[in-house]
């Protein structure tokens, strides 16, 4: 399902019936979970490992899952924020702020969140917003305006599968139920790429990785654009392309 960096040199591979533990890339043991857990694992600031399945929250202690709480929703993601946890369910899109014991809900909001490389929480509900970090740490939802390029970007009536802000100031969006990926640049200009993907990841070199149905795509440079019928071409088959040396424009022939 996913991966978890448990500590420096130790990685966990999250599977349906167990967690395989690798130390310095060598498999050393398995933690049986017997289907208790899903892929929503979290390593807390106090070095606890939490996971959830349906409405149950577990902690992995001594290589065993122990239930520590129950919440009134199907948990798909867990985030830590100050003295509280932010949990998310996808059907319907809902967010909850709970205390550290998972016994008390102190805030509830419709929508979905994504955490970016700058540790900001992006909130999506028809449009994009940011959630005030200090308010979250106090158990409160306080939506803030999104940065300029994203203020007019929205997909009314649709869910967002994944959202990524990259190191160069681009925003990448996968919309649930739609083919392709939308990229928004620093000026707020949106482009659509006919690439099937389930989620997004940026590596240390700035490449964007996009797992798909039967493999993955990798954008070696985020400045590459693909032009097709959606951009006004008559078909995807181009027989030739040439440069106009007078003004530097490009001519494409069908």
Short mmCIF file of C-alpha atoms in Angstrom, two decimals:
data_model
loop_
_atom_site.label_atom_id
_atom_site.label_comp_id
_atom_site.label_asym_id
_atom_site.label_seq_id
_atom_site.Cartn_x
_atom_site.Cartn_y
_atom_site.Cartn_z
CA UNK A 1 0.00 0.00 0.00
CA UNK A 2 2.65 2.52 1.00
CA UNK A 3 5.98 3.16 2.71
CA UNK A 4 7.00 4.62 6.06
CA UNK A 5 10.44 5.85 7.07
CA UNK A 6 10.48 4.57 10.66
CA UNK A 7 13.92 5.98 11.43
CA UNK A 8 17.18 6.72 9.62
CA UNK A 9 18.06 3.59 7.67
CA UNK A 10 14.85 1.76 8.60
CA UNK A 11 11.95 1.59 6.15
CA UNK A 12 8.57 -0.09 6.48
CA UNK A 13 6.71 -1.55 3.50
CA UNK A 14 2.98 -1.49 4.26
CA UNK A 15 1.10 -4.52 2.88
CA UNK A 16 -2.36 -6.01 3.32
CA UNK A 17 -1.42 -8.64 5.93
CA UNK A 18 1.90 -7.45 7.31
CA UNK A 19 4.57 -4.78 7.44
CA UNK A 20 7.96 -5.79 6.05
CA UNK A 21 10.83 -4.04 7.85
CA UNK A 22 14.00 -3.13 5.96
CA UNK A 23 17.19 -1.90 7.64
CA UNK A 24 19.75 -0.37 5.28
CA UNK A 25 17.71 -1.86 2.41
CA UNK A 26 17.88 -5.40 3.76
CA UNK A 27 14.67 -7.13 4.87
CA UNK A 28 15.06 -8.08 8.54
CA UNK A 29 11.59 -9.07 9.76
CA UNK A 30 7.82 -8.85 9.24
CA UNK A 31 5.19 -7.42 11.56
CA UNK A 32 1.93 -9.41 11.17
CA UNK A 33 -1.14 -7.19 11.20
CA UNK A 34 -3.73 -9.73 10.00
CA UNK A 35 -5.68 -7.22 7.96
CA UNK A 36 -6.21 -4.84 10.88
CA UNK A 37 -4.61 -1.85 9.26
CA UNK A 38 -4.78 0.17 6.09
CA UNK A 39 -2.21 2.38 4.42
CA UNK A 40 -2.91 5.38 6.69
CA UNK A 41 0.24 5.13 8.80
CA UNK A 42 1.72 8.07 10.72
CA UNK A 43 5.01 8.51 12.58
CA UNK A 44 4.34 11.08 15.32
CA UNK A 45 6.67 13.68 16.77
CA UNK A 46 7.08 11.45 19.83
CA UNK A 47 8.14 8.48 17.65
CA UNK A 48 4.85 6.59 17.91
CA UNK A 49 3.56 4.70 14.86
CA UNK A 50 -0.20 5.04 14.37
CA UNK A 51 -2.44 3.44 11.79
CA UNK A 52 -6.14 3.13 11.13
CA UNK A 53 -8.68 0.75 9.65
CA UNK A 54 -12.27 1.86 9.22
CA UNK A 55 -13.10 3.74 12.46
CA UNK A 56 -10.38 2.16 14.61
CA UNK A 57 -7.00 3.71 15.40
CA UNK A 58 -4.07 1.47 16.31
CA UNK A 59 -0.57 1.97 17.63
CA UNK A 60 2.22 -0.43 16.67
CA UNK A 61 3.95 -1.37 19.92
CA UNK A 62 6.59 -4.07 20.16
CA UNK A 63 5.72 -5.19 16.63
CA UNK A 64 2.04 -5.64 17.49
CA UNK A 65 -1.01 -3.47 16.66
CA UNK A 66 -2.94 -2.30 19.74
CA UNK A 67 -6.21 -0.42 19.38
CA UNK A 68 -6.05 2.95 21.14
CA UNK A 69 -9.22 4.65 19.99
CA UNK A 70 -12.38 4.74 17.88
CA UNK A 71 -13.65 7.68 15.84
CA UNK A 72 -17.00 8.22 14.05
CA UNK A 73 -15.68 7.93 10.50
CA UNK A 74 -13.69 5.74 8.14
CA UNK A 75 -10.15 7.06 8.51
CA UNK A 76 -8.10 7.36 5.32
CA UNK A 77 -5.36 9.76 6.47
CA UNK A 78 -3.99 10.91 9.83
CA UNK A 79 -1.98 14.11 10.32
CA UNK A 80 -0.42 15.46 13.50
CA UNK A 81 -0.88 19.14 14.32
CA UNK A 82 0.22 20.45 17.72
CA UNK A 83 -1.67 18.72 20.50
CA UNK A 84 -4.28 17.35 18.09
CA UNK A 85 -4.65 14.96 15.17
CA UNK A 86 -6.33 15.86 11.90
CA UNK A 87 -8.09 12.86 10.37
CA UNK A 88 -9.75 12.55 6.99
CA UNK A 89 -12.39 10.36 5.43
CA UNK A 90 -13.10 10.29 1.70
CA UNK A 91 -16.74 9.28 1.43
CA UNK A 92 -18.03 11.87 1.90
CA UNK A 93 -15.02 14.19 2.03
CA UNK A 94 -14.79 15.16 5.70
CA UNK A 95 -12.14 16.40 8.13
CA UNK A 96 -12.06 15.98 11.89
CA UNK A 97 -9.79 17.43 14.58
CA UNK A 98 -9.49 15.04 17.53
CA UNK A 99 -7.51 15.15 20.75
CA UNK A 100 -4.43 13.00 21.32
CA UNK A 101 -6.54 10.28 22.96
CA UNK A 102 -8.85 10.01 19.91
CA UNK A 103 -11.74 10.20 22.37
CA UNK A 104 -12.97 13.74 21.66
CA UNK A 105 -13.79 15.50 18.38
CA UNK A 106 -13.13 19.23 18.67
CA UNK A 107 -13.68 20.28 15.04
CA UNK A 108 -15.38 19.06 11.88
CA UNK A 109 -15.35 20.36 8.31
CA UNK A 110 -16.34 19.15 4.86
CA UNK A 111 -13.61 18.81 2.26
CA UNK A 112 -10.14 17.30 1.92
CA UNK A 113 -6.60 18.30 2.90
CA UNK A 114 -3.14 17.81 1.39
CA UNK A 115 0.13 18.53 3.17
CA UNK A 116 2.83 20.13 1.03
CA UNK A 117 6.65 20.28 1.12
CA UNK A 118 6.47 23.41 3.32
CA UNK A 119 4.32 21.63 5.94
CA UNK A 120 1.28 23.69 4.98
CA UNK A 121 -2.19 22.14 4.90
CA UNK A 122 -4.06 22.84 1.67
CA UNK A 123 -7.83 22.63 2.04
CA UNK A 124 -9.99 21.81 -0.97
CA UNK A 125 -13.76 22.19 -1.07
CA UNK A 126 -14.80 23.25 -4.61
CA UNK A 127 -11.85 25.69 -4.46
CA UNK A 128 -8.42 25.76 -2.85
CA UNK A 129 -7.56 27.36 0.50
CA UNK A 130 -4.88 27.06 3.16
CA UNK A 131 -5.64 26.06 6.75
CA UNK A 132 -4.03 28.33 9.33
CA UNK A 133 -1.38 26.21 11.05
CA UNK A 134 -1.54 27.96 14.44
CA UNK A 135 -5.32 27.56 14.56
CA UNK A 136 -5.04 23.84 13.74
CA UNK A 137 -2.60 23.41 16.60
CA UNK A 138 -5.26 24.88 18.88
CA UNK A 139 -7.97 22.57 17.53
CA UNK A 140 -9.64 25.10 15.20
CA UNK A 141 -10.31 25.21 11.46
CA UNK A 142 -9.48 28.60 9.96
CA UNK A 143 -9.43 28.64 6.12
CA UNK A 144 -7.16 31.27 4.53
CA UNK A 145 -7.01 32.47 0.90
CA UNK A 146 -4.82 30.32 -1.34
CA UNK A 147 -1.74 31.89 -2.96
CA UNK A 148 -2.53 33.98 -6.04
CA UNK A 149 -2.04 31.34 -8.78
CA UNK A 150 -4.56 28.99 -7.13
CA UNK A 151 -7.30 31.43 -6.13
CA UNK A 152 -9.35 30.99 -9.29
CA UNK A 153 -8.68 27.27 -9.74
CA UNK A 154 -11.52 24.94 -8.87
CA UNK A 155 -13.37 21.86 -10.03
CA UNK A 156 -16.97 22.38 -8.86
CA UNK A 157 -18.72 19.20 -7.81
CA UNK A 158 -15.57 17.09 -8.18
CA UNK A 159 -13.08 15.56 -5.79
CA UNK A 160 -9.31 15.88 -5.90
CA UNK A 161 -7.36 12.59 -5.89
CA UNK A 162 -3.96 14.16 -5.25
CA UNK A 163 -2.34 17.59 -5.09
CA UNK A 164 1.35 18.54 -5.19
CA UNK A 165 3.25 21.82 -4.87
CA UNK A 166 6.73 21.47 -6.34
CA UNK A 167 10.01 23.26 -5.61
CA UNK A 168 9.68 25.51 -8.68
CA UNK A 169 6.30 26.92 -7.73
CA UNK A 170 4.14 24.70 -9.92
CA UNK A 171 0.93 23.07 -8.70
CA UNK A 172 -0.09 19.59 -9.92
CA UNK A 173 -3.65 18.29 -9.56
CA UNK A 174 -5.33 14.95 -10.25
CA UNK A 175 -9.12 15.16 -10.39
CA UNK A 176 -11.07 12.07 -9.36
CA UNK A 177 -12.78 10.40 -12.32
CA UNK A 178 -10.96 12.44 -14.98
CA UNK A 179 -8.15 11.34 -17.29
CA UNK A 180 -5.01 13.40 -17.13
CA UNK A 181 -3.26 15.85 -14.86
CA UNK A 182 -3.65 19.62 -14.50
CA UNK A 183 -0.58 21.78 -13.90
CA UNK A 184 -0.82 25.41 -12.77
CA UNK A 185 2.22 27.70 -13.14
CA UNK A 186 3.27 30.69 -11.04
CA UNK A 187 1.14 33.02 -13.19
CA UNK A 188 -1.99 30.94 -12.64
CA UNK A 189 -2.02 29.49 -16.17
CA UNK A 190 -3.38 25.93 -16.23
CA UNK A 191 -2.36 23.17 -18.65
CA UNK A 192 -3.78 19.68 -19.00
CA UNK A 193 -1.64 16.61 -19.69
CA UNK A 194 -3.14 13.40 -21.07
CA UNK A 195 -1.32 11.22 -18.54
CA UNK A 196 -3.14 8.68 -16.38
CA UNK A 197 -1.92 8.77 -12.79
CA UNK A 198 -3.12 7.84 -9.32
CA UNK A 199 -0.83 10.06 -7.22
CA UNK A 200 2.09 12.48 -7.40
CA UNK A 201 5.61 12.60 -5.97
CA UNK A 202 8.58 14.96 -6.44
CA UNK A 203 12.09 13.59 -6.03
CA UNK A 204 15.25 15.38 -4.83
CA UNK A 205 16.15 16.39 -8.41
CA UNK A 206 12.78 18.04 -9.03
CA UNK A 207 11.36 15.30 -11.26
CA UNK A 208 7.66 14.50 -10.90
CA UNK A 209 6.70 10.82 -10.64
CA UNK A 210 3.17 9.68 -11.47
CA UNK A 211 2.18 6.04 -10.90
CA UNK A 212 -0.50 4.91 -13.33
CA UNK A 213 -2.55 1.84 -14.21
CA UNK A 214 0.27 -0.24 -15.71
CA UNK A 215 3.47 1.57 -14.81
CA UNK A 216 4.46 5.14 -14.09
CA UNK A 217 5.31 8.38 -15.83
CA UNK A 218 8.23 10.60 -14.91
CA UNK A 219 8.50 14.25 -15.91
CA UNK A 220 12.25 14.79 -16.32
CA UNK A 221 11.67 18.52 -16.63
CA UNK A 222 8.53 20.26 -15.50
CA UNK A 223 8.83 22.77 -18.32
CA UNK A 224 8.00 20.18 -21.00
CA UNK A 225 4.55 20.65 -22.52
CA UNK A 226 2.55 18.24 -24.67
CA UNK A 227 0.30 19.83 -27.32
CA UNK A 228 -2.61 17.88 -28.74
CA UNK A 229 -6.15 18.24 -30.09
CA UNK A 230 -7.13 19.97 -26.85
CA UNK A 231 -4.76 22.80 -27.83
CA UNK A 232 -6.18 23.19 -31.36
CA UNK A 233 -4.20 20.64 -33.39
CA UNK A 234 -6.17 18.61 -35.92
CA UNK A 235 -4.80 15.30 -34.66
CA UNK A 236 -2.07 13.91 -32.42
CA UNK A 237 -0.02 12.84 -35.47
CA UNK A 238 2.43 15.59 -36.52
CA UNK A 239 4.51 14.92 -39.66
CA UNK A 240 7.04 17.69 -39.22
CA UNK A 241 8.06 20.69 -37.16
CA UNK A 242 10.31 23.64 -38.10
CA UNK A 243 11.56 26.90 -36.64
CA UNK A 244 10.80 30.30 -38.12
CA UNK A 245 14.24 31.90 -37.85
CA UNK A 246 12.82 35.43 -38.13
CA UNK A 247 10.85 35.38 -34.89
CA UNK A 248 11.73 32.05 -33.26
CA UNK A 249 8.25 30.58 -33.53
CA UNK A 250 7.61 26.93 -34.34
CA UNK A 251 5.50 25.56 -37.19
CA UNK A 252 3.94 22.10 -36.98
CA UNK A 253 2.65 20.26 -40.05
CA UNK A 254 0.02 17.51 -40.33
#
